[in-house]
mmCIF file with all atom_site columns, C-alpha atoms in Angstrom:
data_model
loop_
_atom_site.group_PDB
_atom_site.id
_atom_site.type_symbol
_atom_site.label_atom_id
_atom_site.label_alt_id
_atom_site.label_comp_id
_atom_site.label_asym_id
_atom_site.label_entity_id
_atom_site.label_seq_id
_atom_site.pdbx_PDB_ins_code
_atom_site.Cartn_x
_atom_site.Cartn_y
_atom_site.Cartn_z
_atom_site.occupancy
_atom_site.B_iso_or_equiv
_atom_site.pdbx_formal_charge
_atom_site.auth_seq_id
_atom_site.auth_comp_id
_atom_site.auth_asym_id
_atom_site.auth_atom_id
_atom_site.pdbx_PDB_model_num
ATOM 1   C CA . MET F 1 1   ? -80.052 13.779 76.324 1.00 62.00 ? 10  MET F CA 1
ATOM 2   C CA . THR F 1 2   ? -77.702 13.787 73.593 1.00 82.00 ? 11  THR F CA 1
ATOM 3   C CA . SER F 1 3   ? -80.201 15.667 71.480 1.00 84.00 ? 12  SER F CA 1
ATOM 4   C CA . GLU F 1 4   ? -80.354 18.607 74.626 1.00 87.00 ? 13  GLU F CA 1
ATOM 5   C CA . LEU F 1 5   ? -76.745 18.667 74.651 1.00 88.00 ? 14  LEU F CA 1
ATOM 6   C CA . LEU F 1 6   ? -76.463 18.976 70.984 1.00 90.00 ? 15  LEU F CA 1
ATOM 7   C CA . ASP F 1 7   ? -79.144 21.484 70.823 1.00 91.00 ? 16  ASP F CA 1
ATOM 8   C CA . ARG F 1 8   ? -77.343 23.490 73.567 1.00 92.00 ? 17  ARG F CA 1
ATOM 9   C CA . ALA F 1 9   ? -74.058 23.481 71.740 1.00 93.00 ? 18  ALA F CA 1
ATOM 10  C CA . LEU F 1 10  ? -75.501 24.740 68.577 1.00 92.00 ? 19  LEU F CA 1
ATOM 11  C CA . VAL F 1 11  ? -77.369 27.727 70.444 1.00 94.00 ? 20  VAL F CA 1
ATOM 12  C CA . GLU F 1 12  ? -74.072 28.785 72.221 1.00 94.00 ? 21  GLU F CA 1
ATOM 13  C CA . GLU F 1 13  ? -71.829 28.428 69.085 1.00 94.00 ? 22  GLU F CA 1
ATOM 14  C CA . ALA F 1 14  ? -74.428 29.866 66.699 1.00 94.00 ? 23  ALA F CA 1
ATOM 15  C CA . THR F 1 15  ? -75.003 32.949 69.067 1.00 94.00 ? 24  THR F CA 1
ATOM 16  C CA . LYS F 1 16  ? -71.318 33.514 70.160 1.00 94.00 ? 25  LYS F CA 1
ATOM 17  C CA . LYS F 1 17  ? -70.419 33.835 66.463 1.00 92.00 ? 26  LYS F CA 1
ATOM 18  C CA . SER F 1 18  ? -73.304 36.096 65.244 1.00 91.00 ? 27  SER F CA 1
ATOM 19  C CA . GLY F 1 19  ? -73.049 39.911 65.943 1.00 86.00 ? 28  GLY F CA 1
ATOM 20  C CA . LEU F 1 20  ? -76.842 40.091 65.700 1.00 91.00 ? 29  LEU F CA 1
ATOM 21  C CA . ILE F 1 21  ? -80.014 38.415 67.135 1.00 94.00 ? 30  ILE F CA 1
ATOM 22  C CA . TRP F 1 22  ? -83.611 38.553 66.276 1.00 92.00 ? 31  TRP F CA 1
ATOM 23  C CA . VAL F 1 23  ? -85.249 38.759 69.767 1.00 94.00 ? 32  VAL F CA 1
ATOM 24  C CA . GLN F 1 24  ? -89.177 38.766 70.375 1.00 91.00 ? 33  GLN F CA 1
ATOM 25  C CA . GLY F 1 25  ? -90.327 39.419 74.070 1.00 88.00 ? 34  GLY F CA 1
ATOM 26  C CA . GLY F 1 26  ? -93.539 38.348 75.501 1.00 79.00 ? 35  GLY F CA 1
ATOM 27  C CA . VAL F 1 27  ? -93.768 35.171 73.608 1.00 67.00 ? 36  VAL F CA 1
ATOM 28  C CA . SER F 1 28  ? -94.848 32.079 75.441 1.00 55.00 ? 37  SER F CA 1
ATOM 29  C CA . ALA F 1 29  ? -93.566 29.663 73.209 1.00 48.00 ? 38  ALA F CA 1
ATOM 30  C CA . LEU F 1 30  ? -91.827 28.792 70.343 1.00 50.00 ? 39  LEU F CA 1
ATOM 31  C CA . ASP F 1 31  ? -95.009 28.540 68.087 1.00 51.00 ? 40  ASP F CA 1
ATOM 32  C CA . GLY F 1 32  ? -94.881 32.415 67.986 1.00 49.00 ? 41  GLY F CA 1
ATOM 33  C CA . ASP F 1 33  ? -97.814 32.884 70.147 1.00 49.00 ? 42  ASP F CA 1
ATOM 34  C CA . ALA F 1 34  ? -96.763 36.479 71.064 1.00 49.00 ? 43  ALA F CA 1
ATOM 35  C CA . GLN F 1 35  ? -98.555 38.998 73.176 1.00 55.00 ? 44  GLN F CA 1
ATOM 36  C CA . GLY F 1 36  ? -95.305 41.421 73.136 1.00 55.00 ? 45  GLY F CA 1
ATOM 37  C CA . ALA F 1 37  ? -93.751 43.526 70.710 1.00 68.00 ? 46  ALA F CA 1
ATOM 38  C CA . PRO F 1 38  ? -92.578 42.277 67.233 1.00 80.00 ? 47  PRO F CA 1
ATOM 39  C CA . ALA F 1 39  ? -88.972 40.866 66.976 1.00 86.00 ? 48  ALA F CA 1
ATOM 40  C CA . ARG F 1 40  ? -86.191 43.214 66.760 1.00 90.00 ? 49  ARG F CA 1
ATOM 41  C CA . ALA F 1 41  ? -82.550 43.001 65.862 1.00 91.00 ? 50  ALA F CA 1
ATOM 42  C CA . LEU F 1 42  ? -80.204 43.319 68.948 1.00 95.00 ? 51  LEU F CA 1
ATOM 43  C CA . TRP F 1 43  ? -76.496 43.372 69.060 1.00 95.00 ? 52  TRP F CA 1
ATOM 44  C CA . HIS F 1 44  ? -75.149 41.158 72.067 1.00 96.00 ? 53  HIS F CA 1
ATOM 45  C CA . VAL F 1 45  ? -72.476 39.309 73.847 1.00 96.00 ? 54  VAL F CA 1
ATOM 46  C CA . TRP F 1 46  ? -72.557 35.697 74.783 1.00 96.00 ? 55  TRP F CA 1
ATOM 47  C CA . HIS F 1 47  ? -71.311 35.544 78.058 1.00 96.00 ? 56  HIS F CA 1
ATOM 48  C CA . GLU F 1 48  ? -71.440 32.974 81.011 1.00 95.00 ? 57  GLU F CA 1
ATOM 49  C CA . GLY F 1 49  ? -74.101 30.675 79.045 1.00 95.00 ? 58  GLY F CA 1
ATOM 50  C CA . ALA F 1 50  ? -76.558 33.677 78.151 1.00 97.00 ? 59  ALA F CA 1
ATOM 51  C CA . ALA F 1 51  ? -76.777 36.236 75.470 1.00 97.00 ? 60  ALA F CA 1
ATOM 52  C CA . CYS F 1 52  ? -76.323 39.848 77.131 1.00 97.00 ? 61  CYS F CA 1
ATOM 53  C CA . VAL F 1 53  ? -77.751 42.923 75.846 1.00 97.00 ? 62  VAL F CA 1
ATOM 54  C CA . VAL F 1 54  ? -77.916 46.733 76.835 1.00 96.00 ? 63  VAL F CA 1
ATOM 55  C CA . GLY F 1 55  ? -80.304 49.232 76.016 1.00 95.00 ? 64  GLY F CA 1
ATOM 56  C CA . ASP F 1 56  ? -83.577 51.302 76.571 1.00 92.00 ? 65  ASP F CA 1
ATOM 57  C CA . GLY F 1 57  ? -81.642 54.281 77.527 1.00 89.00 ? 66  GLY F CA 1
ATOM 58  C CA . PRO F 1 58  ? -80.476 57.458 75.678 1.00 88.00 ? 67  PRO F CA 1
ATOM 59  C CA . GLY F 1 59  ? -78.723 56.310 72.483 1.00 86.00 ? 68  GLY F CA 1
ATOM 60  C CA . GLU F 1 60  ? -78.669 52.682 72.972 1.00 92.00 ? 69  GLU F CA 1
ATOM 61  C CA . GLN F 1 61  ? -80.907 50.034 71.475 1.00 92.00 ? 70  GLN F CA 1
ATOM 62  C CA . PRO F 1 62  ? -84.665 49.472 72.604 1.00 92.00 ? 71  PRO F CA 1
ATOM 63  C CA . LEU F 1 63  ? -85.732 46.282 74.313 1.00 93.00 ? 72  LEU F CA 1
ATOM 64  C CA . PRO F 1 64  ? -89.748 46.200 74.144 1.00 88.00 ? 73  PRO F CA 1
ATOM 65  C CA . GLY F 1 65  ? -91.271 43.320 75.511 1.00 89.00 ? 74  GLY F CA 1
ATOM 66  C CA . LEU F 1 66  ? -88.352 42.194 77.382 1.00 94.00 ? 75  LEU F CA 1
ATOM 67  C CA . VAL F 1 67  ? -89.140 42.075 81.328 1.00 94.00 ? 76  VAL F CA 1
ATOM 68  C CA . ASP F 1 68  ? -87.290 40.528 83.720 1.00 95.00 ? 77  ASP F CA 1
ATOM 69  C CA . GLY F 1 69  ? -88.466 36.924 84.535 1.00 95.00 ? 78  GLY F CA 1
ATOM 70  C CA . GLY F 1 70  ? -90.539 36.722 81.196 1.00 94.00 ? 79  GLY F CA 1
ATOM 71  C CA . ASP F 1 71  ? -89.949 34.795 77.963 1.00 94.00 ? 80  ASP F CA 1
ATOM 72  C CA . ALA F 1 72  ? -88.482 35.557 74.587 1.00 94.00 ? 81  ALA F CA 1
ATOM 73  C CA . VAL F 1 73  ? -88.052 33.583 71.241 1.00 92.00 ? 82  VAL F CA 1
ATOM 74  C CA . VAL F 1 74  ? -84.254 34.116 69.917 1.00 94.00 ? 83  VAL F CA 1
ATOM 75  C CA . THR F 1 75  ? -83.591 33.726 66.521 1.00 93.00 ? 84  THR F CA 1
ATOM 76  C CA . VAL F 1 76  ? -79.835 33.549 65.491 1.00 94.00 ? 85  VAL F CA 1
ATOM 77  C CA . ARG F 1 77  ? -78.420 34.178 61.802 1.00 89.00 ? 86  ARG F CA 1
ATOM 78  C CA . SER F 1 78  ? -75.245 33.163 60.150 1.00 86.00 ? 87  SER F CA 1
ATOM 79  C CA . LYS F 1 79  ? -72.998 35.909 60.312 1.00 81.00 ? 88  LYS F CA 1
ATOM 80  C CA . ASP F 1 80  ? -71.685 35.381 56.772 1.00 83.00 ? 89  ASP F CA 1
ATOM 81  C CA . LYS F 1 81  ? -74.825 34.315 54.650 1.00 82.00 ? 90  LYS F CA 1
ATOM 82  C CA . GLY F 1 82  ? -77.557 36.320 57.172 1.00 78.00 ? 91  GLY F CA 1
ATOM 83  C CA . GLY F 1 83  ? -79.825 33.243 56.841 1.00 84.00 ? 92  GLY F CA 1
ATOM 84  C CA . ARG F 1 84  ? -81.476 31.714 60.066 1.00 88.00 ? 93  ARG F CA 1
ATOM 85  C CA . ILE F 1 85  ? -79.723 29.227 61.898 1.00 91.00 ? 94  ILE F CA 1
ATOM 86  C CA . VAL F 1 86  ? -81.623 28.298 64.518 1.00 94.00 ? 95  VAL F CA 1
ATOM 87  C CA . ALA F 1 87  ? -84.552 29.613 67.294 1.00 94.00 ? 96  ALA F CA 1
ATOM 88  C CA . TRP F 1 88  ? -84.406 29.452 70.816 1.00 95.00 ? 97  TRP F CA 1
ATOM 89  C CA . THR F 1 89  ? -86.416 30.132 73.906 1.00 94.00 ? 98  THR F CA 1
ATOM 90  C CA . ALA F 1 90  ? -85.193 32.289 76.695 1.00 95.00 ? 99  ALA F CA 1
ATOM 91  C CA . LYS F 1 91  ? -85.851 33.542 80.122 1.00 96.00 ? 100 LYS F CA 1
ATOM 92  C CA . VAL F 1 92  ? -85.376 37.223 80.591 1.00 96.00 ? 101 VAL F CA 1
ATOM 93  C CA . VAL F 1 93  ? -83.057 38.102 83.502 1.00 97.00 ? 102 VAL F CA 1
ATOM 94  C CA . GLU F 1 94  ? -82.132 41.835 84.538 1.00 97.00 ? 103 GLU F CA 1
ATOM 95  C CA . THR F 1 95  ? -78.870 41.800 86.426 1.00 96.00 ? 104 THR F CA 1
ATOM 96  C CA . ALA F 1 96  ? -78.796 44.443 89.053 1.00 95.00 ? 105 ALA F CA 1
ATOM 97  C CA . PRO F 1 97  ? -76.227 47.255 88.409 1.00 95.00 ? 106 PRO F CA 1
ATOM 98  C CA . GLY F 1 98  ? -73.003 46.947 90.508 1.00 92.00 ? 107 GLY F CA 1
ATOM 99  C CA . SER F 1 99  ? -73.676 42.837 90.691 1.00 95.00 ? 108 SER F CA 1
ATOM 100 C CA . PRO F 1 100 ? -71.081 40.521 89.777 1.00 95.00 ? 109 PRO F CA 1
ATOM 101 C CA . GLU F 1 101 ? -73.162 39.740 86.987 1.00 95.00 ? 110 GLU F CA 1
ATOM 102 C CA . TRP F 1 102 ? -73.656 43.213 85.886 1.00 96.00 ? 111 TRP F CA 1
ATOM 103 C CA . GLU F 1 103 ? -70.045 44.054 85.931 1.00 96.00 ? 112 GLU F CA 1
ATOM 104 C CA . GLY F 1 104 ? -68.985 40.863 84.040 1.00 96.00 ? 113 GLY F CA 1
ATOM 105 C CA . ALA F 1 105 ? -71.767 41.538 81.442 1.00 96.00 ? 114 ALA F CA 1
ATOM 106 C CA . VAL F 1 106 ? -70.628 45.026 81.194 1.00 95.00 ? 115 VAL F CA 1
ATOM 107 C CA . ALA F 1 107 ? -67.016 44.304 80.716 1.00 94.00 ? 116 ALA F CA 1
ATOM 108 C CA . GLU F 1 108 ? -67.793 42.235 77.821 1.00 95.00 ? 117 GLU F CA 1
ATOM 109 C CA . LEU F 1 109 ? -70.387 44.669 76.207 1.00 95.00 ? 118 LEU F CA 1
ATOM 110 C CA . LYS F 1 110 ? -68.315 47.504 76.566 1.00 93.00 ? 119 LYS F CA 1
ATOM 111 C CA . GLY F 1 111 ? -65.671 46.037 74.246 1.00 90.00 ? 120 GLY F CA 1
ATOM 112 C CA . LYS F 1 112 ? -68.424 45.099 71.500 1.00 90.00 ? 121 LYS F CA 1
ATOM 113 C CA . ARG F 1 113 ? -70.257 48.724 71.453 1.00 89.00 ? 122 ARG F CA 1
ATOM 114 C CA . LEU F 1 114 ? -69.528 50.262 68.476 1.00 85.00 ? 123 LEU F CA 1
ATOM 115 C CA . ASN F 1 115 ? -69.450 54.045 67.868 1.00 84.00 ? 124 ASN F CA 1
ATOM 116 C CA . ALA F 1 116 ? -70.061 54.931 71.864 1.00 82.00 ? 125 ALA F CA 1
ATOM 117 C CA . PRO F 1 117 ? -70.327 58.376 72.260 1.00 81.00 ? 126 PRO F CA 1
ATOM 118 C CA . ASP F 1 118 ? -68.696 58.503 75.705 1.00 86.00 ? 127 ASP F CA 1
ATOM 119 C CA . GLY F 1 119 ? -65.995 55.781 75.567 1.00 81.00 ? 128 GLY F CA 1
ATOM 120 C CA . ASP F 1 120 ? -64.720 54.912 79.457 1.00 85.00 ? 129 ASP F CA 1
ATOM 121 C CA . GLU F 1 121 ? -67.737 56.719 80.860 1.00 92.00 ? 130 GLU F CA 1
ATOM 122 C CA . MET F 1 122 ? -69.983 54.169 79.064 1.00 92.00 ? 131 MET F CA 1
ATOM 123 C CA . PRO F 1 123 ? -70.347 51.615 82.021 1.00 94.00 ? 132 PRO F CA 1
ATOM 124 C CA . GLU F 1 124 ? -71.330 54.429 84.552 1.00 95.00 ? 133 GLU F CA 1
ATOM 125 C CA . ARG F 1 125 ? -73.983 55.914 82.041 1.00 94.00 ? 134 ARG F CA 1
ATOM 126 C CA . TRP F 1 126 ? -75.348 52.227 81.742 1.00 95.00 ? 135 TRP F CA 1
ATOM 127 C CA . ARG F 1 127 ? -75.788 52.027 85.356 1.00 95.00 ? 136 ARG F CA 1
ATOM 128 C CA . ARG F 1 128 ? -77.707 55.092 85.223 1.00 94.00 ? 137 ARG F CA 1
ATOM 129 C CA . GLU F 1 129 ? -79.815 54.852 82.487 1.00 95.00 ? 138 GLU F CA 1
ATOM 130 C CA . CYS F 1 130 ? -79.790 51.578 80.890 1.00 95.00 ? 139 CYS F CA 1
ATOM 131 C CA . ARG F 1 131 ? -80.980 47.936 81.565 1.00 96.00 ? 140 ARG F CA 1
ATOM 132 C CA . VAL F 1 132 ? -78.508 45.022 81.130 1.00 97.00 ? 141 VAL F CA 1
ATOM 133 C CA . LEU F 1 133 ? -80.496 41.689 80.483 1.00 97.00 ? 142 LEU F CA 1
ATOM 134 C CA . ARG F 1 134 ? -79.528 38.252 80.140 1.00 97.00 ? 143 ARG F CA 1
ATOM 135 C CA . LEU F 1 135 ? -80.821 35.941 77.902 1.00 97.00 ? 144 LEU F CA 1
ATOM 136 C CA . GLU F 1 136 ? -80.884 32.477 79.105 1.00 96.00 ? 145 GLU F CA 1
ATOM 137 C CA . PRO F 1 137 ? -81.665 29.385 77.000 1.00 96.00 ? 146 PRO F CA 1
ATOM 138 C CA . GLN F 1 138 ? -84.587 27.247 78.064 1.00 93.00 ? 147 GLN F CA 1
ATOM 139 C CA . GLY F 1 139 ? -85.256 24.036 76.836 1.00 82.00 ? 148 GLY F CA 1
ATOM 140 C CA . THR F 1 140 ? -84.672 22.799 73.152 1.00 76.00 ? 149 THR F CA 1
ATOM 141 C CA . THR F 1 141 ? -84.648 24.799 69.792 1.00 87.00 ? 150 THR F CA 1
ATOM 142 C CA . ALA F 1 142 ? -87.234 25.153 67.504 1.00 81.00 ? 151 ALA F CA 1
ATOM 143 C CA . PRO F 1 143 ? -88.048 23.899 64.010 1.00 81.00 ? 152 PRO F CA 1
ATOM 144 C CA . LEU F 1 144 ? -87.313 26.834 61.527 1.00 79.00 ? 153 LEU F CA 1
ATOM 145 C CA . PRO F 1 145 ? -90.144 28.073 59.641 1.00 76.00 ? 154 PRO F CA 1
ATOM 146 C CA . SER F 1 146 ? -90.340 27.458 56.101 1.00 81.00 ? 155 SER F CA 1
ATOM 147 C CA . ASP F 1 147 ? -91.912 30.793 55.228 1.00 81.00 ? 156 ASP F CA 1
ATOM 148 C CA . SER F 1 148 ? -89.891 34.142 55.015 1.00 78.00 ? 157 SER F CA 1
ATOM 149 C CA . GLN F 1 149 ? -91.675 35.682 57.985 1.00 74.00 ? 158 GLN F CA 1
ATOM 150 C CA . ALA F 1 150 ? -90.976 38.978 56.344 1.00 77.00 ? 159 ALA F CA 1
ATOM 151 C CA . ALA F 1 151 ? -92.767 42.195 58.571 1.00 76.00 ? 160 ALA F CA 1
ATOM 152 C CA . ARG F 1 152 ? -92.980 45.764 58.014 1.00 79.00 ? 161 ARG F CA 1
ATOM 153 C CA . PRO F 1 153 ? -90.316 47.608 59.654 1.00 77.00 ? 162 PRO F CA 1
ATOM 154 C CA . VAL F 1 154 ? -90.925 49.134 62.859 1.00 73.00 ? 163 VAL F CA 1
ATOM 155 C CA . PRO F 1 155 ? -91.828 52.877 62.751 1.00 78.00 ? 164 PRO F CA 1
ATOM 156 C CA . THR F 1 156 ? -89.016 54.995 63.583 1.00 77.00 ? 165 THR F CA 1
ATOM 157 C CA . PRO F 1 157 ? -88.245 58.854 63.158 1.00 78.00 ? 166 PRO F CA 1
ATOM 158 C CA . ALA F 1 158 ? -84.960 58.047 61.664 1.00 75.00 ? 167 ALA F CA 1
ATOM 159 C CA . THR F 1 159 ? -84.955 57.934 58.226 1.00 72.00 ? 168 THR F CA 1
ATOM 160 C CA . THR F 1 160 ? -82.255 57.988 55.027 1.00 74.00 ? 169 THR F CA 1
ATOM 161 C CA . ARG F 1 161 ? -84.406 59.213 52.498 1.00 74.00 ? 170 ARG F CA 1
ATOM 162 C CA . ARG F 1 162 ? -84.999 62.954 52.097 1.00 76.00 ? 171 ARG F CA 1
ATOM 163 C CA . PRO F 1 163 ? -85.663 65.145 48.727 1.00 81.00 ? 172 PRO F CA 1
ATOM 164 C CA . ILE F 1 164 ? -82.420 66.116 46.822 1.00 82.00 ? 173 ILE F CA 1
ATOM 165 C CA . PRO F 1 165 ? -81.471 69.548 46.995 1.00 83.00 ? 174 PRO F CA 1
ATOM 166 C CA . ALA F 1 166 ? -82.555 71.473 44.199 1.00 85.00 ? 175 ALA F CA 1
ATOM 167 C CA . ALA F 1 167 ? -79.255 72.753 43.086 1.00 85.00 ? 176 ALA F CA 1
ATOM 168 C CA . LEU F 1 168 ? -77.402 69.195 42.927 1.00 83.00 ? 177 LEU F CA 1
ATOM 169 C CA . PRO F 1 169 ? -78.391 68.458 39.571 1.00 83.00 ? 178 PRO F CA 1
ATOM 170 C CA . ARG F 1 170 ? -76.655 71.472 38.222 1.00 83.00 ? 179 ARG F CA 1
ATOM 171 C CA . LEU F 1 171 ? -73.571 70.934 40.347 1.00 82.00 ? 180 LEU F CA 1
ATOM 172 C CA . LEU F 1 172 ? -73.217 67.538 39.263 1.00 83.00 ? 181 LEU F CA 1
ATOM 173 C CA . ARG F 1 173 ? -73.684 68.548 35.567 1.00 81.00 ? 182 ARG F CA 1
ATOM 174 C CA . ARG F 1 174 ? -70.944 70.895 36.069 1.00 76.00 ? 183 ARG F CA 1
ATOM 175 C CA . LYS F 1 175 ? -68.422 68.566 37.155 1.00 63.00 ? 184 LYS F CA 1
ATOM 176 C CA . ARG F 1 176 ? -68.493 66.379 34.144 1.00 61.00 ? 185 ARG F CA 1
ATOM 177 C CA . ARG F 1 177 ? -67.380 69.095 32.013 1.00 55.00 ? 186 ARG F CA 1
#
């Protein structure tokens, strides 16, 4: 019983303090037997005993593999060093828009959402176009893996690398003189 309480406290404290969690949906157990999507980094808030996330709408984070009633594995990293602290299984619960659970989670999420294009209209957009999920801890924590678990990045149309403009080297040389 004491071990279970310590695990629960570790999950809560680590998840509260981390601004980013890695979530893999469609996972049947902590051994990594995944039928779903690869793990994704998600921003979240800890609210009433669960990690709450919003996504799957225009301009919001994707939530592939996270289905209502399904399982997920959540890996929490250290906010300062970025290393893994704890991994735990979660039950995915989709909150109904307008319900007290949804309203409470959205109030917390709204305060943490960075660079929102619509400010005060954001909760209404989330109600229409997004899903708000609770990742509720189940059972105990898992031992952390000994390998790096590095994986190829998920394909995306976003890019930061483009060819430099042809005139840029000349412009930079001119400024040095």
